[in-house]
Coordinates of C-alpha atoms and ligand atoms in Angstrom, one line a residue:
X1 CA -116.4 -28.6 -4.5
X2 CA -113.9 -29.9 -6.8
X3 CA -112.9 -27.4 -9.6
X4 CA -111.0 -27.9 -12.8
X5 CA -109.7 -25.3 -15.5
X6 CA -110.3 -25.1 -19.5
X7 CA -110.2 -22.6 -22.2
X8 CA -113.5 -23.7 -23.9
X9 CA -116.3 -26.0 -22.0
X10 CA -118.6 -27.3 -24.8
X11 CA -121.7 -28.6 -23.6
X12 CA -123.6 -30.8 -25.5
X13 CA -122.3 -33.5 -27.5
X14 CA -124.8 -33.7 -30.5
X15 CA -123.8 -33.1 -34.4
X16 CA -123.4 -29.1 -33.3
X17 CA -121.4 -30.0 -29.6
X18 CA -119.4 -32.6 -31.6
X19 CA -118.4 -30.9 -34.7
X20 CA -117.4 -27.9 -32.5
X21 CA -115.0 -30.0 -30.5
X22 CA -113.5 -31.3 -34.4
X23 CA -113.2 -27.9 -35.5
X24 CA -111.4 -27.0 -32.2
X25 CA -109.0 -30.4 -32.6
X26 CA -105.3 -29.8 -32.5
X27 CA -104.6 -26.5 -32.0
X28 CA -103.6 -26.4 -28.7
X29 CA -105.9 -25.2 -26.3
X30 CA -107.4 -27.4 -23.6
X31 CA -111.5 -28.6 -25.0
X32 CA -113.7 -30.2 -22.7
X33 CA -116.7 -31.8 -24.2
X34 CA -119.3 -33.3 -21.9
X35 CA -122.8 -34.7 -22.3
X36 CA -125.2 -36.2 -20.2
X37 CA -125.5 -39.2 -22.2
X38 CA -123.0 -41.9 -22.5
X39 CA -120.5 -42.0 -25.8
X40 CA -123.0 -45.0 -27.0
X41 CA -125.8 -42.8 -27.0
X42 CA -124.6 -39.2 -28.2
X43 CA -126.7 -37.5 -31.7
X44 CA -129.1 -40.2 -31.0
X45 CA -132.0 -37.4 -31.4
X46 CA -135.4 -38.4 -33.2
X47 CA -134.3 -37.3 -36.4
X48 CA -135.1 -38.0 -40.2
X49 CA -131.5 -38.2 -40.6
X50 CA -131.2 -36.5 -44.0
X51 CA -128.5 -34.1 -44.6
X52 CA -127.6 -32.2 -48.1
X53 CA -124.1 -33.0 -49.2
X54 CA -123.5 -28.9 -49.9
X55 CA -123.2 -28.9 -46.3
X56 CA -120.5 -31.3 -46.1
X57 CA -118.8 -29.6 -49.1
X58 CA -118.8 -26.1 -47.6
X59 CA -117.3 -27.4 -45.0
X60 CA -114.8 -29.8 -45.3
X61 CA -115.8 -32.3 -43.3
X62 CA -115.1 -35.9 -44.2
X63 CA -118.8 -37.7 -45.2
X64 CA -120.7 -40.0 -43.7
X65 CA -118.8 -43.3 -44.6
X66 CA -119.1 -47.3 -43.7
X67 CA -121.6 -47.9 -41.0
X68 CA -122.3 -43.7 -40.7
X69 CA -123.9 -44.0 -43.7
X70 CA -127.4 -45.1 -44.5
X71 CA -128.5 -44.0 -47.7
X72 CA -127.8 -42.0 -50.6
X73 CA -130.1 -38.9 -51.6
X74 CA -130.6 -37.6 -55.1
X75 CA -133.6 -35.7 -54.9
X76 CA -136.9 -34.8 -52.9
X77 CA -140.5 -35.1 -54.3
X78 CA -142.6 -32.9 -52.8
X79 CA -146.3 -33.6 -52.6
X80 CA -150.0 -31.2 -52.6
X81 CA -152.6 -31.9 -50.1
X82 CA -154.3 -33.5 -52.9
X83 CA -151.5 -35.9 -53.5
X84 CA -151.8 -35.4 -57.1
X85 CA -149.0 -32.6 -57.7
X86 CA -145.7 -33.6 -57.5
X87 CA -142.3 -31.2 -57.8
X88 CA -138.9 -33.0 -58.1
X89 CA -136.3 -30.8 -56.7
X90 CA -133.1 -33.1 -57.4
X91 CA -129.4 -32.4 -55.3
X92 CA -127.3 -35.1 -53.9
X93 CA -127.2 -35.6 -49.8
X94 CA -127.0 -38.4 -47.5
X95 CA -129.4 -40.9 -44.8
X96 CA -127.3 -41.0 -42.2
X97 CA -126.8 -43.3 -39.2
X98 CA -126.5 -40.2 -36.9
X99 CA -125.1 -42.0 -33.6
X100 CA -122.2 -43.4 -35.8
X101 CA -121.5 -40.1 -37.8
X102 CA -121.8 -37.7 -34.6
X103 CA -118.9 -40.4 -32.6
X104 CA -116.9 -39.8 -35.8
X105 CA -116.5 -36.4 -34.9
X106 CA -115.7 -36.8 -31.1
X107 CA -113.2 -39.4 -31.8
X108 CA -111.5 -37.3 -34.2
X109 CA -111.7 -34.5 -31.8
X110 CA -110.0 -37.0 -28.7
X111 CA -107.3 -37.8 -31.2
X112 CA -106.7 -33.7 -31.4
X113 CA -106.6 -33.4 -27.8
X114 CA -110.0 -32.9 -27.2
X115 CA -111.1 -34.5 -23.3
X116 CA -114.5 -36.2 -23.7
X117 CA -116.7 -36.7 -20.5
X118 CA -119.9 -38.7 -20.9
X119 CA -122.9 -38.5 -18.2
X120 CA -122.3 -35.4 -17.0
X121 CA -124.7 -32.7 -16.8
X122 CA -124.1 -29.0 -16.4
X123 CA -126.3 -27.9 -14.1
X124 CA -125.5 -23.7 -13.5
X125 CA -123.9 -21.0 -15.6
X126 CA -120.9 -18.8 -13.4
X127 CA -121.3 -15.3 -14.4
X128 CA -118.9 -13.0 -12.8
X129 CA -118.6 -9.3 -13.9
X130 CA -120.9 -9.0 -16.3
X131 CA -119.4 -12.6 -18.2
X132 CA -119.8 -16.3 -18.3
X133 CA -116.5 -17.6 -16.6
X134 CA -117.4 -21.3 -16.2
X135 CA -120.1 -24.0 -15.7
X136 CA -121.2 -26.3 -12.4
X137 CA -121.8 -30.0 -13.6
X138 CA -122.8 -32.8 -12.1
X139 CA -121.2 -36.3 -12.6
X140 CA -121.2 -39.9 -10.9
X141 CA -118.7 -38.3 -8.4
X142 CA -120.7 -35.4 -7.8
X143 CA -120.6 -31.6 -8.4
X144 CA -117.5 -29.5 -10.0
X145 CA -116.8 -26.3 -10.3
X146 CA -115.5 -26.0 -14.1
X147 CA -113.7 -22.6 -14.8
X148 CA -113.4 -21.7 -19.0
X149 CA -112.6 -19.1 -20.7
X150 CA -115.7 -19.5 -23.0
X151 CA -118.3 -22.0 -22.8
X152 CA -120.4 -23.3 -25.5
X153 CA -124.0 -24.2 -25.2
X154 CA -124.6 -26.8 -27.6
X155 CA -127.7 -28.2 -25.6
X156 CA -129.8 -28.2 -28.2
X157 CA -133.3 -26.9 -27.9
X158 CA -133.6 -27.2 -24.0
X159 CA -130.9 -24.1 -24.4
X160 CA -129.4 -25.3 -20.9
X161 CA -127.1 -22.1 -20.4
X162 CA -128.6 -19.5 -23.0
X163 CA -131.5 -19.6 -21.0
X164 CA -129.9 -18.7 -17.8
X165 CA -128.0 -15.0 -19.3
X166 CA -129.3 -12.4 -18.0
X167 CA -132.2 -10.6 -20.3
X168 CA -130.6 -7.9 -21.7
X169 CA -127.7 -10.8 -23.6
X170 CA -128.9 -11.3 -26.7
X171 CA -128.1 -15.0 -26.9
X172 CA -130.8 -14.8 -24.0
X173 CA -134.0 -14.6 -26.7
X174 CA -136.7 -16.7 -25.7
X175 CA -138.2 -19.0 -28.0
X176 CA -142.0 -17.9 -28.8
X177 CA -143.7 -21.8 -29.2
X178 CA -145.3 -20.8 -32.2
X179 CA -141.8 -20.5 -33.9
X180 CA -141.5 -24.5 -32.8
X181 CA -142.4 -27.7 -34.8
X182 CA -143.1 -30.7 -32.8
X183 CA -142.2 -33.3 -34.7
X184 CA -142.1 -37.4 -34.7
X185 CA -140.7 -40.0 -36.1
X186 CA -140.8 -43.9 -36.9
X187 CA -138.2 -46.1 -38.5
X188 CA -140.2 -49.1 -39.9
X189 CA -139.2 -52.3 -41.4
X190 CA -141.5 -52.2 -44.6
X191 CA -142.9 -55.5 -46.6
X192 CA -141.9 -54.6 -49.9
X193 CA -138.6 -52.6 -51.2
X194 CA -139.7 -49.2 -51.9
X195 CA -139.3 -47.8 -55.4
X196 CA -136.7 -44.9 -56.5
X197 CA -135.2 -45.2 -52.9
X198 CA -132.9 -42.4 -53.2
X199 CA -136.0 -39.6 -53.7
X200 CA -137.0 -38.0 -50.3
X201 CA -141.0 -37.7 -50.1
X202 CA -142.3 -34.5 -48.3
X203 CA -146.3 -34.4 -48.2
X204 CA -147.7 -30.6 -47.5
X205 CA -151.2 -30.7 -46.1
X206 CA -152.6 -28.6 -43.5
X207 CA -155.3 -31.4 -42.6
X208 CA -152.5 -33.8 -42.1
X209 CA -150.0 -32.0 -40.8
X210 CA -151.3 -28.7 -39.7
X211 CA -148.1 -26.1 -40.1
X212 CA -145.8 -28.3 -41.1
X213 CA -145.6 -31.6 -43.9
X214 CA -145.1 -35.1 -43.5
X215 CA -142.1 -37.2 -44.9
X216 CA -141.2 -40.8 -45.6
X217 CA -137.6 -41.2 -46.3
X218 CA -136.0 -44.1 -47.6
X219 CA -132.8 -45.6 -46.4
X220 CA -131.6 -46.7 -49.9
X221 CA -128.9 -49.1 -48.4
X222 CA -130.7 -51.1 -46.5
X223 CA -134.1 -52.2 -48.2
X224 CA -137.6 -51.7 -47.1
X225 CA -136.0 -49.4 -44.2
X226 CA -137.7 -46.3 -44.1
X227 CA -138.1 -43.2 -41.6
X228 CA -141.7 -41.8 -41.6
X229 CA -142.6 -38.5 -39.2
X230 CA -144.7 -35.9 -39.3
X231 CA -144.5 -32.4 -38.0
X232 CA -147.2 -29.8 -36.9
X233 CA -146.6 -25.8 -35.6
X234 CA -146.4 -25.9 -32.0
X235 CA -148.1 -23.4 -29.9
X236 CA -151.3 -22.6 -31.7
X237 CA -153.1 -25.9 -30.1
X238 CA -152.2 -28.3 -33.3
X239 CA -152.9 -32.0 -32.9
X240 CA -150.0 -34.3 -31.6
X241 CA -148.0 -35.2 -34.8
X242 CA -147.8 -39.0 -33.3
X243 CA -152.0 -39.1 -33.5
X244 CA -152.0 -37.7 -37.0
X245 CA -149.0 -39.8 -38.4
X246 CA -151.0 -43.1 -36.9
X247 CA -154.6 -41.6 -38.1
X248 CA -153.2 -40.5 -41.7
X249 CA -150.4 -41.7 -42.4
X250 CA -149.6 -45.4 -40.7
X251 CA -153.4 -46.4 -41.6
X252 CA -152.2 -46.6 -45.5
X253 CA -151.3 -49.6 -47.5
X254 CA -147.8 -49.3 -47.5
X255 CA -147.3 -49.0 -43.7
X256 CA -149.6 -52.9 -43.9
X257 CA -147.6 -55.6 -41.6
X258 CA -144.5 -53.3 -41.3
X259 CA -141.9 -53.4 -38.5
X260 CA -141.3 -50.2 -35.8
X261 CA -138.1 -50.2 -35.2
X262 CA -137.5 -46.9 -33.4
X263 CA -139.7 -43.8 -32.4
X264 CA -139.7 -40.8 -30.8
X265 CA -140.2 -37.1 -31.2
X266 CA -139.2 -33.6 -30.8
X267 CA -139.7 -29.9 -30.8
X268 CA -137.9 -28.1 -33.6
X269 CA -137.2 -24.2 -33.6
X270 CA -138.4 -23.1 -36.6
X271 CA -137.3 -19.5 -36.9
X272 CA -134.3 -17.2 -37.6
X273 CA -131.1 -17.6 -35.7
X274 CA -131.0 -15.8 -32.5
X275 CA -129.9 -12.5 -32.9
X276 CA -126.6 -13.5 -31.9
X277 CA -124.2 -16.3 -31.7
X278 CA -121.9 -14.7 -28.4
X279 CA -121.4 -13.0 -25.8
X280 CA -118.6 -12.3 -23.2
X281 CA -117.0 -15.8 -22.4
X282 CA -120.3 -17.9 -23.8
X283 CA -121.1 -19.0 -27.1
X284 CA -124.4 -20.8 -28.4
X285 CA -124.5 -23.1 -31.5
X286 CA -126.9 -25.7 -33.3
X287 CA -130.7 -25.8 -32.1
X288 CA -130.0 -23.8 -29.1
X289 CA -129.2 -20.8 -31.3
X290 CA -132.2 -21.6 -33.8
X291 CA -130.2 -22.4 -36.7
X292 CA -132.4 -24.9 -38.1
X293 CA -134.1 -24.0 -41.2
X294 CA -137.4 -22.7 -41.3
X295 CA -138.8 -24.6 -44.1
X296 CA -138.0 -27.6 -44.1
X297 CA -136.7 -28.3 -40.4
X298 CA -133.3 -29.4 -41.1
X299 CA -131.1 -28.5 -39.1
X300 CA -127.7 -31.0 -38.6
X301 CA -125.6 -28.7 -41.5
X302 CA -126.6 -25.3 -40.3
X303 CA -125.4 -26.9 -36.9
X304 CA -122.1 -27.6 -38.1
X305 CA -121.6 -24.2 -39.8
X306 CA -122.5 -22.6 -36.7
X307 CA -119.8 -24.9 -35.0
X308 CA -117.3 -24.1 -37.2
X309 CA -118.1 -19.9 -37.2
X310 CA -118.5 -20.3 -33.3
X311 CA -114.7 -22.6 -33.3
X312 CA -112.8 -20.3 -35.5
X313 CA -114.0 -16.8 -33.6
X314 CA -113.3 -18.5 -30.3
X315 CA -109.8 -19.5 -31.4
X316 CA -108.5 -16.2 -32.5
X317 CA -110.1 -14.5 -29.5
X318 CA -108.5 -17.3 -27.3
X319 CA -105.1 -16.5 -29.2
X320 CA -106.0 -12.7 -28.4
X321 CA -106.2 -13.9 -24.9
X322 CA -110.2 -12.0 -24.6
X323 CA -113.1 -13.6 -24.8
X324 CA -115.1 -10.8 -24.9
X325 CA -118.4 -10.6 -27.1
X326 CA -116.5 -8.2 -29.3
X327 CA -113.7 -10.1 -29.4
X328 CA -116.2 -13.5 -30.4
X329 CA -118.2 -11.2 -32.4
X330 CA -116.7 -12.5 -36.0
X331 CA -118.6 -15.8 -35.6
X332 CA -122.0 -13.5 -36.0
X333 CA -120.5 -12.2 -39.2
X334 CA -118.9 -15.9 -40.3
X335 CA -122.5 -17.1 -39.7
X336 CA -125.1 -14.1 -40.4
X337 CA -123.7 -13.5 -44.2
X338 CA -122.9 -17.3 -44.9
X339 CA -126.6 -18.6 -43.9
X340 CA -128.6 -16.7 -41.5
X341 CA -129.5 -14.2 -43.9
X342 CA -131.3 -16.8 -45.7
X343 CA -132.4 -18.0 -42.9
X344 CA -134.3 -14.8 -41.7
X345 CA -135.4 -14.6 -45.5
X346 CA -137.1 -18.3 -45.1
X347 CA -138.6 -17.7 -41.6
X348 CA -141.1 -15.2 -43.3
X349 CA -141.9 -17.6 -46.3
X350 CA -142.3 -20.1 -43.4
X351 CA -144.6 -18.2 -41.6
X352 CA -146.4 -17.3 -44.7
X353 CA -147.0 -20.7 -45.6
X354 CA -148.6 -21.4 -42.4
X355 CA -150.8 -19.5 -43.1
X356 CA -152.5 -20.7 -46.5
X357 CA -155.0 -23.1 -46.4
X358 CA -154.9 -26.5 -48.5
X359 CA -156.5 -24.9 -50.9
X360 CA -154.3 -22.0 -51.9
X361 CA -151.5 -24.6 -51.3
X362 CA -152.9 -27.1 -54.1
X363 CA -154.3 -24.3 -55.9
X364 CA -150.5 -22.6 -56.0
X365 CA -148.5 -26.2 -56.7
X366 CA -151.2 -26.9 -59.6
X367 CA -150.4 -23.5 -61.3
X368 CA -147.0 -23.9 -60.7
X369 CA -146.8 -19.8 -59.3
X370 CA -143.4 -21.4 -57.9
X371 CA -141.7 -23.6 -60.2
X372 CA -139.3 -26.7 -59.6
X373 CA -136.3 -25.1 -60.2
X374 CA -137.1 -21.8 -58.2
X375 CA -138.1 -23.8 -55.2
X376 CA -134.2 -24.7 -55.3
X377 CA -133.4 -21.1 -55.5
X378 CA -135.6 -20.3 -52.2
X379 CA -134.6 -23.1 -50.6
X380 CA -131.2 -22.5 -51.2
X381 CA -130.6 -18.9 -51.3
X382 CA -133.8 -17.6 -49.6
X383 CA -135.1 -15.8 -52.3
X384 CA -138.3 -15.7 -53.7
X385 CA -137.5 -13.1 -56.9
X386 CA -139.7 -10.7 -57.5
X387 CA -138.8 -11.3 -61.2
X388 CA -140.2 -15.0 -60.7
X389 CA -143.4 -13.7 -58.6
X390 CA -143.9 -10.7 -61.4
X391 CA -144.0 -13.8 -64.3
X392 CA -146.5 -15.3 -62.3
X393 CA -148.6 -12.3 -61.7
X394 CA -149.0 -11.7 -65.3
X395 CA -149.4 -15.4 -66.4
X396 CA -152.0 -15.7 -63.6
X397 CA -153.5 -12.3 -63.6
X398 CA -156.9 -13.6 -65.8
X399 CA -157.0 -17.1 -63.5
X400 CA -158.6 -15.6 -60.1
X401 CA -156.7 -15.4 -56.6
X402 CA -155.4 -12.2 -57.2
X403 CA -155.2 -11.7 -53.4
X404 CA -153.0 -14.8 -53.4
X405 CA -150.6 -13.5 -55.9
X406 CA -150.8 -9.8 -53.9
X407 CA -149.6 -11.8 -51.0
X408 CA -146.8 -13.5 -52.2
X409 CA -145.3 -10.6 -54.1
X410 CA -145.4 -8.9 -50.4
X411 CA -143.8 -11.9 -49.1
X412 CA -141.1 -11.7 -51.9
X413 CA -140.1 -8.2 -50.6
X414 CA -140.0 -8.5 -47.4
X415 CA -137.4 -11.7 -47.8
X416 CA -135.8 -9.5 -49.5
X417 CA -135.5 -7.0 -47.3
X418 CA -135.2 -8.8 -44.4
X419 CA -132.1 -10.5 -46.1
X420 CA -130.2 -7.1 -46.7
X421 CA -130.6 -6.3 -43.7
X422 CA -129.4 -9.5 -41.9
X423 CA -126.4 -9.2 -44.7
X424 CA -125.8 -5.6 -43.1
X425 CA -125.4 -7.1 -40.0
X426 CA -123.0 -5.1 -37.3
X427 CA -119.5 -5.5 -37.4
X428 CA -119.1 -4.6 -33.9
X429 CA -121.6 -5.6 -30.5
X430 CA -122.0 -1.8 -30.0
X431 CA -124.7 -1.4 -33.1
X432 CA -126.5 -4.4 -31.9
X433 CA -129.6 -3.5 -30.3
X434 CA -130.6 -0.6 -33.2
X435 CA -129.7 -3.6 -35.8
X436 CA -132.5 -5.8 -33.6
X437 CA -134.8 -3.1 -33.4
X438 CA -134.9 -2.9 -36.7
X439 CA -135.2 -6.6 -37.3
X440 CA -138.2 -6.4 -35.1
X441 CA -139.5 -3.9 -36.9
X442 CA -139.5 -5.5 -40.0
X443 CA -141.0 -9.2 -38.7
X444 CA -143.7 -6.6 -37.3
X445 CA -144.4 -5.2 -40.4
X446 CA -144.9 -8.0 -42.0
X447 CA -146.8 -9.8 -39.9
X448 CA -149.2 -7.1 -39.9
X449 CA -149.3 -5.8 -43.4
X450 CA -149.4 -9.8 -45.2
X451 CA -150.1 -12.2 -42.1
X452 CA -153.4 -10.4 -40.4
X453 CA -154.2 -8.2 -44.0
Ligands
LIG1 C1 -138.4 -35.7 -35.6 C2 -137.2 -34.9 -36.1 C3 -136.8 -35.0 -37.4 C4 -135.7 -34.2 -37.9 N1 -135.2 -34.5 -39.1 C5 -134.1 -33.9 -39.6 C6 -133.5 -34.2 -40.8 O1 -133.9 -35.1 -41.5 N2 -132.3 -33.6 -41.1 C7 -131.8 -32.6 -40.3 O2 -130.7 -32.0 -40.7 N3 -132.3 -32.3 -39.2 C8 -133.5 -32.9 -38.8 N4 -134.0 -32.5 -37.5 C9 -133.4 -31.5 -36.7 C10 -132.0 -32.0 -36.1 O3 -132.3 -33.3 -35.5 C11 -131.5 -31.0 -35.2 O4 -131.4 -29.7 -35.8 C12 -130.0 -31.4 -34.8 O5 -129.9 -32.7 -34.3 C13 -129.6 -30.4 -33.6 O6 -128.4 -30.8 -33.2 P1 -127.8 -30.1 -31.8 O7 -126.4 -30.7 -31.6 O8 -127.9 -28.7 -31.9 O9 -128.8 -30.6 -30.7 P2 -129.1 -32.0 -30.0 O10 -128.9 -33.1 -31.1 O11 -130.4 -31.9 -29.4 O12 -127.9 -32.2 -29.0 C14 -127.9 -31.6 -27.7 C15 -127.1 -32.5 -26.8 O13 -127.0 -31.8 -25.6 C16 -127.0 -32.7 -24.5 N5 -127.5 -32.0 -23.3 C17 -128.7 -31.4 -23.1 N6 -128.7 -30.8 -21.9 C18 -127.5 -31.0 -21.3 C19 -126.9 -30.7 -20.0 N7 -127.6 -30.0 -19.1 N8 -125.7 -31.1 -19.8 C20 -125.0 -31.9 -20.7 N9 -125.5 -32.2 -21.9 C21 -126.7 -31.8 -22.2 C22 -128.1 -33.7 -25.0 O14 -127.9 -35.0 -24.3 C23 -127.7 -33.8 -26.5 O15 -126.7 -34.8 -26.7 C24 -135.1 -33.3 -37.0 C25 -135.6 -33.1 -35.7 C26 -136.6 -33.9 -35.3 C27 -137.1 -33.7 -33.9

């Protein structure tokens, strides 16, 4: 078997593989990037393409530009079951045309000395000594034997190489298909220009789309082009999302005489990130480590931050000359404090949500228990405050559903405490398994105490 030599394999070439590879650009060690897809074809996902621009800020990566760019965002309206509530949450972001804007970063990457390889698969993990050493792949020449001192799994949900550690690594953690949304998506050619088409439309209604919303999403720069998907909770037996977006959604008189021009679907992890990001000589980033976010599904930014947390440990423990999970351990602290604590916050307020029915869901919109502007704060921050939930506890108290409001103020506390403790999270690998334990504990709790009260 043929056998080459790297410092860092990344596998995967999507928006998480490809910013990783840009973040690792010209500073002298030897990348390999690889996908199974050809350079044509690479971040072309089903995807509704919208990304928030604080993402791009925080990061300093150069926006969506020229032919990356499809649309401009300003705001997102989101809708009750009953259609007849509407919040505007307004914040600037971006449609993008996410084939164009994921070969940006790969091209910038070559130009830093980064080596691309299209169509090639990696096939097994080499684990030697309790630690990932390197990676079998497969290309139109046949099979290689690739030796790295870290390799990065940036397969997306299929979690190629996670999925093959052994048990006791925690990058290893299954994902439980009720923590998925399955998801699809159309981009139609529509008769008429669509109105205010830089406001993002999310619909919430468990009779539509049980566990999860539907969205239509205008590509302001091109007009009448829209993307219009729907997503449902996986695992719990849930319709297909393509049936109710055809049954519900295509049937109305917007969709009349339009054009498909491309469809497909997904499964989205919808939970907090995996407990960690490393271990000795592998790193996971992007959908394989769940870094989407549990609300509303998006997860191309929280991709790119776990990039960039996973790049920078894995250069100074390359400089260090130990790729060690201790050594890669900072890119769990980079990542833990700067989103995943929000992240673990949202995952309960996810799976809370999921649980109301349509009409605690129009019932709560109508009363506004959660205003506009605190939907940002959630959304954003990952807290609910109890401050906010106490306000509507009294405003509310004389109006009925006080088992509602009971609920959410448990909800509230238990994002809040599930945040501290994320933002306690271990400096070193050797605390690890008491900081999970605990972790588990509290998702238990809550589940018990709110979900099944
Ligand atoms: C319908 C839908 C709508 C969505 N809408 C949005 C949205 O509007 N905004 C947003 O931010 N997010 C959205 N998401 C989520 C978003 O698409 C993902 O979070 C993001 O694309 C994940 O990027 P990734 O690089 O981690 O994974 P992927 O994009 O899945 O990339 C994984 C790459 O790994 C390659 N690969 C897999 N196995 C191997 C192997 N064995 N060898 C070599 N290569 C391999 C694949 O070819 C692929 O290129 C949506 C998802 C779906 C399904």
């Amino acid at each position: 078997m043929n056998e080459m030599s790297y410092d860092v394999v990344i596998v995967g070439a999507g928006i998480a593989g490809s910013s990783a590879a840009y973040f690792l650009r010209n500073r002298g060690f030897k990348v390999l990037l690889l996908d199974i897809k050809s350079f044509e074809r690479v971040g072309d996902k089903p995807c509704g393409d919208a990304i928030g621009r604080h993402h791009i800020d925080e990061l300093g990566v150069p926006p969506p530009a020229g032919s990356e760019l499809s649309g401009l965002v300003k705001g997102i309206d989101i809708y009750s079951p009953l259609e007849d509530i509407r919040y505007r949450v307004l914040g600037d972001g971006f449609e993008i045309n996410r084939v164009a804007y994921t070969q940006k970063f790969i091209t910038e990457a070559v130009k830093g000395g980064v080596e691309f390889m299209e169509r090639a698969r990696a096939l097994k993990l080499i684990i030697r000594d309790n630690s990932v050493v390197g990676v079998i792949i497969a290309d139109g020449e046949g099979t290689k034997k690739v030796r790295s001192k870290v390799v990065i799994d940036a397969t997306g949900v299929a979690r190629v190489l996670a999925r093959q550690c052994p048990r006791e690594w925690p990058v290893s953690e299954e994902l439980d298909p009720k923590d998925t949304n399955i998801a699809y998506r159309e981009v139609r050619k529509l008769k008429e220009p669509v109105d205010e088409p830089e406001i993002l439309r999310i619909y919430v209604s468990n009779k539509v789309a049980p566990g999860g919303y539907w969205w239509f999403f205008p590509y302001s720069l091109t007009d009448g082009f829209i993307n219009v998907g729907l997503g449902v909770q996986g695992g719990v037996g849930n319709p297909h999302p393509k049936l109710q977006l055809y049954k519900y959604v295509l049937s109305r008189s917007t969709f009349k005489d339009s054009v498909l021009i491309e469809a497909g679907g997904a499964p989205v992890p919808t939970r907090r990130p995996l407990p960690s990001l490393v271990w000795n000589g592998i790193a996971v980033i992007g959908d394989a480590a769940y870094t989407v976010n549990p609300i509303h599904g998006g997860g191309k930014g929280s991709a790119m931050l776990s990039a960039y947390c996973v790049a920078e440990a894995v250069a100074s423990a390359l400089s260090e000359g130990d790729c060690s999970a201790r050594k890669l351990w900072r890119a769990n602290t980079c990542y833990m404090l700067r989103y995943g604590a929000k992240q673990a916050a949202l995952d309960i307020f996810r799976i809370f949500l999921q649980h109301l029915s349509d009409d605690d869901l129009e019932y709560g919109m109508r009363k506004k228990i959660i205003k506009e502007e605190d939907l940002n704060v959630v959304s954003l921050q990952g807290d609910l405050e109890l401050s906010v939930v106490d306000k509507a506890m009294r405003l509310l108290a004389g109006l009925g559903r006080p088992s509602l409001l009971l609920r959410l103020r448990a909800v509230s506390k238990y994002m809040d405490v599930i945040k501290k403790h994320y933002l306690k999270f271990p400096e070193d690998p050797v605390h690890w398994r008491s900081w999970k334990a605990r972790s588990d504990q509290i998702m238990g709790e809550f589940k018990a105490k709110v979900i099944k009260s």
